[in-house]
mmCIF file of C-alpha atoms in Angstrom:
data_model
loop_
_atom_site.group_PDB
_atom_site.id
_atom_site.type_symbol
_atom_site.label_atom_id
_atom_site.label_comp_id
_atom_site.label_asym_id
_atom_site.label_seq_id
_atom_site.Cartn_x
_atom_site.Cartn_y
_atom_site.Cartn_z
ATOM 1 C CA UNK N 1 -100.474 -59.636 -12.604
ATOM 2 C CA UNK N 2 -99.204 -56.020 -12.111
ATOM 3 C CA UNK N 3 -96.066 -55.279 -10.412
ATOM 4 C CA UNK N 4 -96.042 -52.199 -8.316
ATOM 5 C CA UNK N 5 -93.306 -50.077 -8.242
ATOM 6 C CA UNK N 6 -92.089 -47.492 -5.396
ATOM 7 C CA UNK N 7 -92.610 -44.074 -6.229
ATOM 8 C CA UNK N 8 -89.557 -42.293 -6.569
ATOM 9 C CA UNK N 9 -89.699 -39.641 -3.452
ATOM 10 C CA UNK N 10 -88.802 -36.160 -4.697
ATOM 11 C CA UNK N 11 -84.893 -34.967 -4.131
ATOM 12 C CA UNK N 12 -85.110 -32.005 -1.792
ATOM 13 C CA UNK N 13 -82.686 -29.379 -3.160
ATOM 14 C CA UNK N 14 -80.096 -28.020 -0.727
ATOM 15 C CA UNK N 15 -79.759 -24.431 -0.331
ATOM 16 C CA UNK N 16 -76.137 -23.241 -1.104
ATOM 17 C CA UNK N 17 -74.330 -22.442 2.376
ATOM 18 C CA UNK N 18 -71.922 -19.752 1.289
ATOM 19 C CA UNK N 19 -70.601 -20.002 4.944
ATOM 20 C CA UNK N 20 -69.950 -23.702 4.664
ATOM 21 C CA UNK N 21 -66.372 -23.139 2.903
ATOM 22 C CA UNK N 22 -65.025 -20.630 5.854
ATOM 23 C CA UNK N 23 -66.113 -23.357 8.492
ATOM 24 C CA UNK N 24 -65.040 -26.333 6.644
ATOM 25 C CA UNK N 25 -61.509 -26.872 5.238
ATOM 26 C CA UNK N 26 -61.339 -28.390 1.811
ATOM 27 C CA UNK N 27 -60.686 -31.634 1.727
ATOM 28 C CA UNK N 28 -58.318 -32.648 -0.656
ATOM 29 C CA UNK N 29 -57.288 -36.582 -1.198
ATOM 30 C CA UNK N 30 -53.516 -35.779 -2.268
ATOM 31 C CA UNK N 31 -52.425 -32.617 -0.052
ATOM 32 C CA UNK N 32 -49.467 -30.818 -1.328
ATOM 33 C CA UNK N 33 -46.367 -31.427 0.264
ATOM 34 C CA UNK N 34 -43.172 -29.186 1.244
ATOM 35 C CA UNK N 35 -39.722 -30.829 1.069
ATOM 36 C CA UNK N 36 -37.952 -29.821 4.018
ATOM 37 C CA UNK N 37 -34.052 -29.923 3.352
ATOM 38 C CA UNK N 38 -32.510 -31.672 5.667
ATOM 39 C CA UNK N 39 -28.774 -29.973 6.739
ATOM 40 C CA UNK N 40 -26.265 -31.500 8.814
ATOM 41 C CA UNK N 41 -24.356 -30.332 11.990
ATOM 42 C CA UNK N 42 -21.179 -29.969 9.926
ATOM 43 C CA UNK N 43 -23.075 -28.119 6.951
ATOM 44 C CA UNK N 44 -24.775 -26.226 9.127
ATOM 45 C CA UNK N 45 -21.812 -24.470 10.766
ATOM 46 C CA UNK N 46 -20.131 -24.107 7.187
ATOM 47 C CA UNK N 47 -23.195 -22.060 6.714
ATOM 48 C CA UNK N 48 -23.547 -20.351 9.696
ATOM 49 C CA UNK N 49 -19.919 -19.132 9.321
ATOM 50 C CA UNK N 50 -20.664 -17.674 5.735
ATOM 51 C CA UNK N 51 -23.273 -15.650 7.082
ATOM 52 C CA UNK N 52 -22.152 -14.110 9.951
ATOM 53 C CA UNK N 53 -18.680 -13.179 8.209
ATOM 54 C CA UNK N 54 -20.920 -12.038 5.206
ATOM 55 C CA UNK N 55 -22.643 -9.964 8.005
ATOM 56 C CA UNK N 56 -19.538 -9.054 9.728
ATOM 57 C CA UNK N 57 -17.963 -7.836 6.162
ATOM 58 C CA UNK N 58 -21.305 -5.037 5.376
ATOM 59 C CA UNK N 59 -20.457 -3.904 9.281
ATOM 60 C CA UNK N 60 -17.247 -3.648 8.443
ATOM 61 C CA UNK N 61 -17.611 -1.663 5.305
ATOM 62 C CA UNK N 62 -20.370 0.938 6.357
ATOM 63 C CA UNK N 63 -23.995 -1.066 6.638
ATOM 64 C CA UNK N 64 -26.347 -0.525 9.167
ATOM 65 C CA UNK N 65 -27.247 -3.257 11.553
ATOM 66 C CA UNK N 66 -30.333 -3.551 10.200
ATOM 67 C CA UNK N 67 -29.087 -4.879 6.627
ATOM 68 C CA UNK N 68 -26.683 -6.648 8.287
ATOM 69 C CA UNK N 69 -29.367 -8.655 10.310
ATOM 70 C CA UNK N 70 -31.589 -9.081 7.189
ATOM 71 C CA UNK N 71 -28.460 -10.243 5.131
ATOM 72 C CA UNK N 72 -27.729 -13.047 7.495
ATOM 73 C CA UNK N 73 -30.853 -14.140 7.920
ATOM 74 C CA UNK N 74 -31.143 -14.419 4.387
ATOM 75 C CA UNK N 75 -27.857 -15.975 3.493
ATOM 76 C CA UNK N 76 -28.404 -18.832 5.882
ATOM 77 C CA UNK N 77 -32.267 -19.562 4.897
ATOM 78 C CA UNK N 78 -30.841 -19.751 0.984
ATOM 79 C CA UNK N 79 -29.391 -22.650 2.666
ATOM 80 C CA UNK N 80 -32.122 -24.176 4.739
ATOM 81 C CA UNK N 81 -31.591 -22.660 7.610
ATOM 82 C CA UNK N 82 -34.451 -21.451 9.276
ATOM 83 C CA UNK N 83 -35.005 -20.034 11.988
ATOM 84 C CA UNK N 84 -31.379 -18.377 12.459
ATOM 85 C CA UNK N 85 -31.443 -15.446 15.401
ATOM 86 C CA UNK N 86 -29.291 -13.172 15.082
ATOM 87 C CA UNK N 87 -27.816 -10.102 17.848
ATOM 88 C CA UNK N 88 -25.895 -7.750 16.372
ATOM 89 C CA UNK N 89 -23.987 -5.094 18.497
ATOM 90 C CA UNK N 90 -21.256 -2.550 17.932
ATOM 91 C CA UNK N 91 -18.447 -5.064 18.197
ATOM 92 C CA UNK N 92 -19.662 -8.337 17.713
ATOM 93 C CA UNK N 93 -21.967 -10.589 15.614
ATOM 94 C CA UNK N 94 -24.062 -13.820 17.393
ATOM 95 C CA UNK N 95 -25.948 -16.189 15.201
ATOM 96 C CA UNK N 96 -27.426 -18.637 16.936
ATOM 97 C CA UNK N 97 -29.386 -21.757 15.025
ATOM 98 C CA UNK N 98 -31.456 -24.440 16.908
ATOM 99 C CA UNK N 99 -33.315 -27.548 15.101
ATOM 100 C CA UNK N 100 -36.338 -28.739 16.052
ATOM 101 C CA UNK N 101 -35.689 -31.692 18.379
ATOM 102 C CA UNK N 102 -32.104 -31.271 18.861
ATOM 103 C CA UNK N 103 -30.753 -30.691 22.669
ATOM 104 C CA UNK N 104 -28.160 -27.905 21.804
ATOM 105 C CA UNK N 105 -28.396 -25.310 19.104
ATOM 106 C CA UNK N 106 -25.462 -24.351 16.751
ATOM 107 C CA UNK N 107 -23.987 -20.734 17.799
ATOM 108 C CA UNK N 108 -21.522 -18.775 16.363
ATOM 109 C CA UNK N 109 -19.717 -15.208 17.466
ATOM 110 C CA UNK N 110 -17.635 -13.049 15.620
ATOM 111 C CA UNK N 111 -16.063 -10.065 16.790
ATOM 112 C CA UNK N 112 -16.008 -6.964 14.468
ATOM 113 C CA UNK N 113 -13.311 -5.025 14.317
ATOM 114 C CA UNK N 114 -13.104 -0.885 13.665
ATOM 115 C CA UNK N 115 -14.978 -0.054 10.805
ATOM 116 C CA UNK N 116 -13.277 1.120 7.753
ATOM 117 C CA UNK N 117 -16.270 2.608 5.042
ATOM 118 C CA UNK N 118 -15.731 0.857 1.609
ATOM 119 C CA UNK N 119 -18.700 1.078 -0.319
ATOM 120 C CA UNK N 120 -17.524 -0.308 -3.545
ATOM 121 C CA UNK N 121 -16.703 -3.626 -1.288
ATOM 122 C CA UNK N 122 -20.341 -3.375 0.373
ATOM 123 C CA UNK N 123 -21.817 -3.243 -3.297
ATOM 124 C CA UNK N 124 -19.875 -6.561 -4.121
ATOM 125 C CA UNK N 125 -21.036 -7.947 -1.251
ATOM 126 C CA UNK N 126 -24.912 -6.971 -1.583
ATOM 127 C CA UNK N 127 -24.549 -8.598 -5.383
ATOM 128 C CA UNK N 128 -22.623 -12.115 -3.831
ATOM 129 C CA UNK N 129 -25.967 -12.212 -1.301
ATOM 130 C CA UNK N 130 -28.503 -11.915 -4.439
ATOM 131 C CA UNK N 131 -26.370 -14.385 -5.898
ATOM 132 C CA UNK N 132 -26.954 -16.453 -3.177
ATOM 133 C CA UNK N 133 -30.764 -16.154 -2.971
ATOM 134 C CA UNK N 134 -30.593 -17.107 -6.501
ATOM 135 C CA UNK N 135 -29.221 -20.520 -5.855
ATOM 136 C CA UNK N 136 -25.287 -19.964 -5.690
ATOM 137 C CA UNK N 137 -23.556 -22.723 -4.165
ATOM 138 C CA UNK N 138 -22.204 -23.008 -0.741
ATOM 139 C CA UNK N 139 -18.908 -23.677 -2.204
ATOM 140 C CA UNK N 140 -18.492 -21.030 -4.408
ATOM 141 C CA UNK N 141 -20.458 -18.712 -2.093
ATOM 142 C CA UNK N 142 -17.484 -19.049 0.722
ATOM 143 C CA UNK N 143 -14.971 -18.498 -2.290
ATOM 144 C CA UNK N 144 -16.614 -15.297 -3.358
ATOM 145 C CA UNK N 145 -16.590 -13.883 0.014
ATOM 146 C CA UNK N 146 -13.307 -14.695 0.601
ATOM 147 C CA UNK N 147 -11.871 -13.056 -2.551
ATOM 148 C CA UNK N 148 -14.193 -9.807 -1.374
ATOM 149 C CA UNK N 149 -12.816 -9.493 2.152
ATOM 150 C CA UNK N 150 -9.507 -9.737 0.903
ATOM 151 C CA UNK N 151 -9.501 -7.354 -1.750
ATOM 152 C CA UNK N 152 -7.968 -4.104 -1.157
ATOM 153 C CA UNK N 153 -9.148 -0.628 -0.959
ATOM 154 C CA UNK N 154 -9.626 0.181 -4.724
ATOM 155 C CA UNK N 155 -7.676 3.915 -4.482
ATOM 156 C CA UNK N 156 -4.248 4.644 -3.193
ATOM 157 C CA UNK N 157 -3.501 6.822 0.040
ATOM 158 C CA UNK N 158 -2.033 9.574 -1.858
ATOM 159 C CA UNK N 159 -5.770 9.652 -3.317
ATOM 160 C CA UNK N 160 -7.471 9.828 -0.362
ATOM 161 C CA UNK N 161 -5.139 12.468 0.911
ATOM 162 C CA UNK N 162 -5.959 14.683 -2.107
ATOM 163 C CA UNK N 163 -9.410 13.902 -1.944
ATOM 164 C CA UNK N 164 -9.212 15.363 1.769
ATOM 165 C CA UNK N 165 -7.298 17.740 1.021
ATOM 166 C CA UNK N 166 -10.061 19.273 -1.999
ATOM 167 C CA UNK N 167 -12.857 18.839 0.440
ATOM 168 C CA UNK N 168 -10.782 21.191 2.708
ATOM 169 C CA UNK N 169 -10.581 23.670 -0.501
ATOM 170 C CA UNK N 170 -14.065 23.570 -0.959
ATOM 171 C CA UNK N 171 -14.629 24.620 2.551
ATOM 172 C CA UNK N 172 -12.557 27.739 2.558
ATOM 173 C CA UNK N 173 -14.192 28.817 -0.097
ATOM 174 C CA UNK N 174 -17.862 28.004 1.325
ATOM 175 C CA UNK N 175 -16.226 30.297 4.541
ATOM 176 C CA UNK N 176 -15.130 33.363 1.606
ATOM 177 C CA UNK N 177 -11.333 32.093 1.830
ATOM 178 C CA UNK N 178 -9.406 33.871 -0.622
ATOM 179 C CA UNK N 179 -6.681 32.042 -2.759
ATOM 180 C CA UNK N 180 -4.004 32.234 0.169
ATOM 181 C CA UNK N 181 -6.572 30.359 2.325
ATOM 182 C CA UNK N 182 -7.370 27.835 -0.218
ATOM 183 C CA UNK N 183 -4.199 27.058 -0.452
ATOM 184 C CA UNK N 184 -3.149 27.155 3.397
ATOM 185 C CA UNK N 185 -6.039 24.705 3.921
ATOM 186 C CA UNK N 186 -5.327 22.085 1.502
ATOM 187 C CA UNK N 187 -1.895 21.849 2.969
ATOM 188 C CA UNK N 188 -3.341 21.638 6.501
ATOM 189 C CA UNK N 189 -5.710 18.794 5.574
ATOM 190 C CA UNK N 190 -2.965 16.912 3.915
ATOM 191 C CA UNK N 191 -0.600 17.261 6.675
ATOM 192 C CA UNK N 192 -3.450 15.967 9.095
ATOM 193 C CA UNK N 193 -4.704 13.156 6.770
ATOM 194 C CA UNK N 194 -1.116 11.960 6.664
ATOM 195 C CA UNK N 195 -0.803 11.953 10.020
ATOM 196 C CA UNK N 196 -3.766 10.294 10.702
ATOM 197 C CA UNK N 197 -2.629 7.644 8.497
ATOM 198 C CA UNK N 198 0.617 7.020 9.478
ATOM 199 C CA UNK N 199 -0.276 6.911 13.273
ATOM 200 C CA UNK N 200 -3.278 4.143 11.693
ATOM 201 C CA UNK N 201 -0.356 2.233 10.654
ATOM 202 C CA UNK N 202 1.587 2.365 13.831
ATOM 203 C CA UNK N 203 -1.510 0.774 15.714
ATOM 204 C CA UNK N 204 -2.035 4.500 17.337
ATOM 205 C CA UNK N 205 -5.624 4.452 18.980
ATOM 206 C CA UNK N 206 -7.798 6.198 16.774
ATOM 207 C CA UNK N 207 -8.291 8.956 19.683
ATOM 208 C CA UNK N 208 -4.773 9.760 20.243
ATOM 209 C CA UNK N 209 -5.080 9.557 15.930
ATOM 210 C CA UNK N 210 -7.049 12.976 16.763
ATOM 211 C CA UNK N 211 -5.576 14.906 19.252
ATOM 212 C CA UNK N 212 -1.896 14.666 17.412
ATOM 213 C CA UNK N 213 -3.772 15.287 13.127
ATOM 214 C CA UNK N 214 -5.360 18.635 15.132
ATOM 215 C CA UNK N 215 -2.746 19.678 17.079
ATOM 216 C CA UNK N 216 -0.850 19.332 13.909
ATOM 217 C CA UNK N 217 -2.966 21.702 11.811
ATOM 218 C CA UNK N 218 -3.540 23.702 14.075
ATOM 219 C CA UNK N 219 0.295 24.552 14.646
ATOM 220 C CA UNK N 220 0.092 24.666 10.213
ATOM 221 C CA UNK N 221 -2.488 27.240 10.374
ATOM 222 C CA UNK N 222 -0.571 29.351 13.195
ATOM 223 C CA UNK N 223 1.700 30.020 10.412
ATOM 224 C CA UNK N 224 -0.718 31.961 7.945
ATOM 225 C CA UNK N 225 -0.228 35.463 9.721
ATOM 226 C CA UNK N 226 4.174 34.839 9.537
ATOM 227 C CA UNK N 227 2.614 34.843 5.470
ATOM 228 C CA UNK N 228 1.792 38.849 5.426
ATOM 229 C CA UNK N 229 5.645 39.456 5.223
ATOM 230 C CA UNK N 230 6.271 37.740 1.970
ATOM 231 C CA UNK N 231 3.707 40.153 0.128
ATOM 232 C CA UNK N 232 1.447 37.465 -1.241
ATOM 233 C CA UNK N 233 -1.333 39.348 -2.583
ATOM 234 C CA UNK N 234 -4.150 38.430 0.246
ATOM 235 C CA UNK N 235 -1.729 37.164 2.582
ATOM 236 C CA UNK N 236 -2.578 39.463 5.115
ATOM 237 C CA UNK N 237 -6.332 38.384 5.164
ATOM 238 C CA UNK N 238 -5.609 35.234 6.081
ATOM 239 C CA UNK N 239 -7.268 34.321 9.303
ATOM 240 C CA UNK N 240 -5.698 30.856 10.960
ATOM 241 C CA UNK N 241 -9.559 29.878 12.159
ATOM 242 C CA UNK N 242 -11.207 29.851 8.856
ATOM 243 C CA UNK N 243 -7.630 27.755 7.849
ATOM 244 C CA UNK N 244 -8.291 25.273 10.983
ATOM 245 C CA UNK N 245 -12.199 25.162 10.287
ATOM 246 C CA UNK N 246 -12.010 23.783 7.061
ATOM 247 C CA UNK N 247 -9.517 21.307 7.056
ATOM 248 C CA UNK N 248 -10.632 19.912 10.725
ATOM 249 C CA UNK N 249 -14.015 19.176 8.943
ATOM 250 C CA UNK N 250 -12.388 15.817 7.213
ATOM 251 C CA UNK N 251 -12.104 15.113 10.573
ATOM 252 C CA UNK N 252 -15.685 14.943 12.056
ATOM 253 C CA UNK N 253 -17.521 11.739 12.143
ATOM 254 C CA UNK N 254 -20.376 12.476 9.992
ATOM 255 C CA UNK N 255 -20.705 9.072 8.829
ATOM 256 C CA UNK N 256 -21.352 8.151 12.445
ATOM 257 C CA UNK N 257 -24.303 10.287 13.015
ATOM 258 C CA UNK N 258 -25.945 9.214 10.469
ATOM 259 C CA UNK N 259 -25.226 5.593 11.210
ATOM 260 C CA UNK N 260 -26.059 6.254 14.973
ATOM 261 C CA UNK N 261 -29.632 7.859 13.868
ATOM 262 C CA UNK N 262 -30.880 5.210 11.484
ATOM 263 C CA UNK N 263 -29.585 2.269 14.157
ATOM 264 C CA UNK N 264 -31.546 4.044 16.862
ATOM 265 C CA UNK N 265 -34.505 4.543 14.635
ATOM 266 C CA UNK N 266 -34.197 0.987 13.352
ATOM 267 C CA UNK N 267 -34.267 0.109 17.415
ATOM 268 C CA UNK N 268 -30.962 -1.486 17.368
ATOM 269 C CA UNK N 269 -30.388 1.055 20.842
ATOM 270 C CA UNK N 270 -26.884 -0.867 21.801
ATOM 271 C CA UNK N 271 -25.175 -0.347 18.336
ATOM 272 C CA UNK N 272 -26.413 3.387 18.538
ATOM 273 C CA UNK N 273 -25.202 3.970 21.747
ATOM 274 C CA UNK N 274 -21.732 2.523 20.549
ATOM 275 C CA UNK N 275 -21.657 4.837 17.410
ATOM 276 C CA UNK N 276 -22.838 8.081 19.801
ATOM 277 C CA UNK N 277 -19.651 7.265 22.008
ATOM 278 C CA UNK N 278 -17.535 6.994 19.613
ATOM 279 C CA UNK N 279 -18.724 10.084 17.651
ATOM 280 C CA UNK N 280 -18.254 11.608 20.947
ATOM 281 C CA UNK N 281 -14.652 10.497 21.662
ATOM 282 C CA UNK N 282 -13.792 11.604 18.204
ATOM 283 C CA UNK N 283 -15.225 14.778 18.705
ATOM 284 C CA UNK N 284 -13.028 15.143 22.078
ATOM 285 C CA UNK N 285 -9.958 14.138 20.195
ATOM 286 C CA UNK N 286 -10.273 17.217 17.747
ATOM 287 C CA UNK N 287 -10.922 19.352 20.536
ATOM 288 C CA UNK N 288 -8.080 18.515 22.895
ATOM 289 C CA UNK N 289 -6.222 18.647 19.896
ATOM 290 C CA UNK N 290 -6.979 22.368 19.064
ATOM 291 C CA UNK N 291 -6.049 23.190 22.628
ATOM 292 C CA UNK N 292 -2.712 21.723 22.800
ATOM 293 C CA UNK N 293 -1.892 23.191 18.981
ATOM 294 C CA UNK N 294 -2.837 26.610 20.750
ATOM 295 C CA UNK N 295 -0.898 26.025 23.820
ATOM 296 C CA UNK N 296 2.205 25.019 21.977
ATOM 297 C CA UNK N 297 1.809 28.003 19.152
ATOM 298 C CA UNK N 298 1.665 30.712 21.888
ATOM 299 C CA UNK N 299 4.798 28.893 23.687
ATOM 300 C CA UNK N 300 6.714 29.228 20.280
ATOM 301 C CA UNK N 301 5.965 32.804 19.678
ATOM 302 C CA UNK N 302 2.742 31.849 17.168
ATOM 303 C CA UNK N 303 0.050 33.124 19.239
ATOM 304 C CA UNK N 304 -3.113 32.937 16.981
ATOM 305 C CA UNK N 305 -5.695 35.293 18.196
ATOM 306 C CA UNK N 306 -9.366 34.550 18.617
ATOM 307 C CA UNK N 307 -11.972 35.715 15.353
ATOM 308 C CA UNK N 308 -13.505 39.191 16.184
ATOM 309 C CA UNK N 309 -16.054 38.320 14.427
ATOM 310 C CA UNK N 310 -17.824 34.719 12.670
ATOM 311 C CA UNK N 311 -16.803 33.741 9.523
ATOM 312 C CA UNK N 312 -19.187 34.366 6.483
ATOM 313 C CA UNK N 313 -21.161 31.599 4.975
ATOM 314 C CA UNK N 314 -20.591 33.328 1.397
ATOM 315 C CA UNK N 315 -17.628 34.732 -0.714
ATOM 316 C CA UNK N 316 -18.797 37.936 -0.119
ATOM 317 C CA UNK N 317 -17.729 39.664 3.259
ATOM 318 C CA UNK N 318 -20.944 40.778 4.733
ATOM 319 C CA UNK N 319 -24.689 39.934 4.803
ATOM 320 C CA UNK N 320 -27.780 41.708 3.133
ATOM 321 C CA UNK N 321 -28.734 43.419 6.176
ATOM 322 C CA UNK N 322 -25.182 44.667 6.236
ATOM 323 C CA UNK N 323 -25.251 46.632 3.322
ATOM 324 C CA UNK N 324 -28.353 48.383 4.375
#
């Protein structure tokens, strides 16, 4: 008796279907997982507040509004918190945080006060925000910052008054001052630095700070002509406008142009405005400033008369075409 068996029917090969694995997501029996932290209400404003005075701190100190939105954003998501908006304007810092689910979101606003560059501070503060990407502590990350917004500007006043007072110098001799000059302008910039500083200290708005530190000078540099009677050699070529040019420069918000370019690039167009208005108040300051020094010279008997012709951008006294 003979037992038949089934013939085996012949596998039929499937062609590879290299399109298969864009149509068809992998499946995978143990999917990986993310572990969400989960932050509380109470944490969650302890770290909100670290950011934005973090933020408020590098505003403070000379940043752009740029860095400062990327440096809160990435304080708080060392933490967990994500996503934080942020609004940053000239005068104020909003950080706003809202959890999924929740009916209210957790906001915070902090106003920012007149900026005062310190760029050995911002540095300090840059480093404390790598430390917290690293995985510093919320703790010690609030105890940091406070020890950095409390420490004091590393150099004395009398330092920055000399400082101003060289840049001046350095001026006069880009306009061809001679040593007279020099001299008269290193004076002038002190005298207006220090006024500048002590009106700072009296709570003086900063725009009243310029009219009185150029009216000031300007009176100083009425006296260079009263200088030809002593003798001095070069006394009598000293002009009173190349004295007031160069020390008035200490004076000019550079640092705000530049600020008020790269925040308008950036697109942050309400913090630009606010720096172009100011740079344009300051600017007024220095300019009323040189009137009323004028106005008050002539009354005293110091009239300073106008440059007959502009001052060279060399030591020597007249250009190539000149000499031919």
């Amino acid at each position: 008796m003979t037992i038949w068996e089934p013939l085996a029917m012949p596998r039929r090969r499937r062609l590879p279907n290299p399109f298969g694995r864009l149509l068809r997501a992998p499946s995978d029996p143990h999917p990986g997982t993310e572990a969400l932290p989960i932050v509380d209400d109470a944490t969650a404003v302890r770290i909100l507040d670290l950011a934005v005075r973090l933020g408020e701190t590098m505003l403070v100190t000379g940043a752009p509004a740029s860095e400062v939105t990327f440096a809160i954003v990435r304080a708080a998501e060392a933490f967990g918190l994500h996503p934080v908006h942020i609004d940053v304007t000239y005068n104020s810092i909003t950080a706003a945080y809202h959890r999924s689910g929740e009916d209210r979101p957790i906001t915070l606003l902090r106003v920012v006060r007149a900026a005062a560059p310190d760029y050995e501070k911002l540095l300090r503060l840059q480093a404390l925000l790598s430390e917290i990407t690293a995985g510093l502590p919320l703790t010690d990350a609030r105890a940091r910052l406070t020890e950095i917004r409390r420490t004091p500007f590393s150099h004395r006043p009398i330092v920055v008054i000399a400082a101003q007072g060289l840049l001046a110098v350095g001026v006069a001799v880009m306009f061809g001052g001679n040593p007279v000059v020099t001299v008269l302008a290193f004076f002038a910039a002190a005298l207006a630095a220090l006024t500048q500083l002590g009106l700072s200290r009296a709570r003086v708005p900063f725009f009243f700070s310029q009219i009185t530190a150029a009216a000031v000078l300007t009176l100083f540099a009425s006296l260079a002509p009263a200088l030809a009677a002593t003798g001095l050699p070069g006394a009598a070529e000293a002009r009173p406008s190349v004295v007031v040019a160069s020390a008035i420069v200490l004076m000019l918000a550079g640092l705000t142009v530049v600020g008020a370019a790269q925040d308008a690039i950036d697109g942050f167009a309400l913090t630009a405005s606010g720096r172009i208005l100011e740079l344009m108040t300051q600017t007024l300051g220095v300019v009323i400033g040189i009137l009323v020094g004028l106005q008050v010279a002539s009354l005293v008997g110091l009239a300073v008369d106008p440059p007959a012709r502009p001052s060279p951008w060399a030591p020597s006294r007249c250009s190539s075409w000149e000499r031919h």
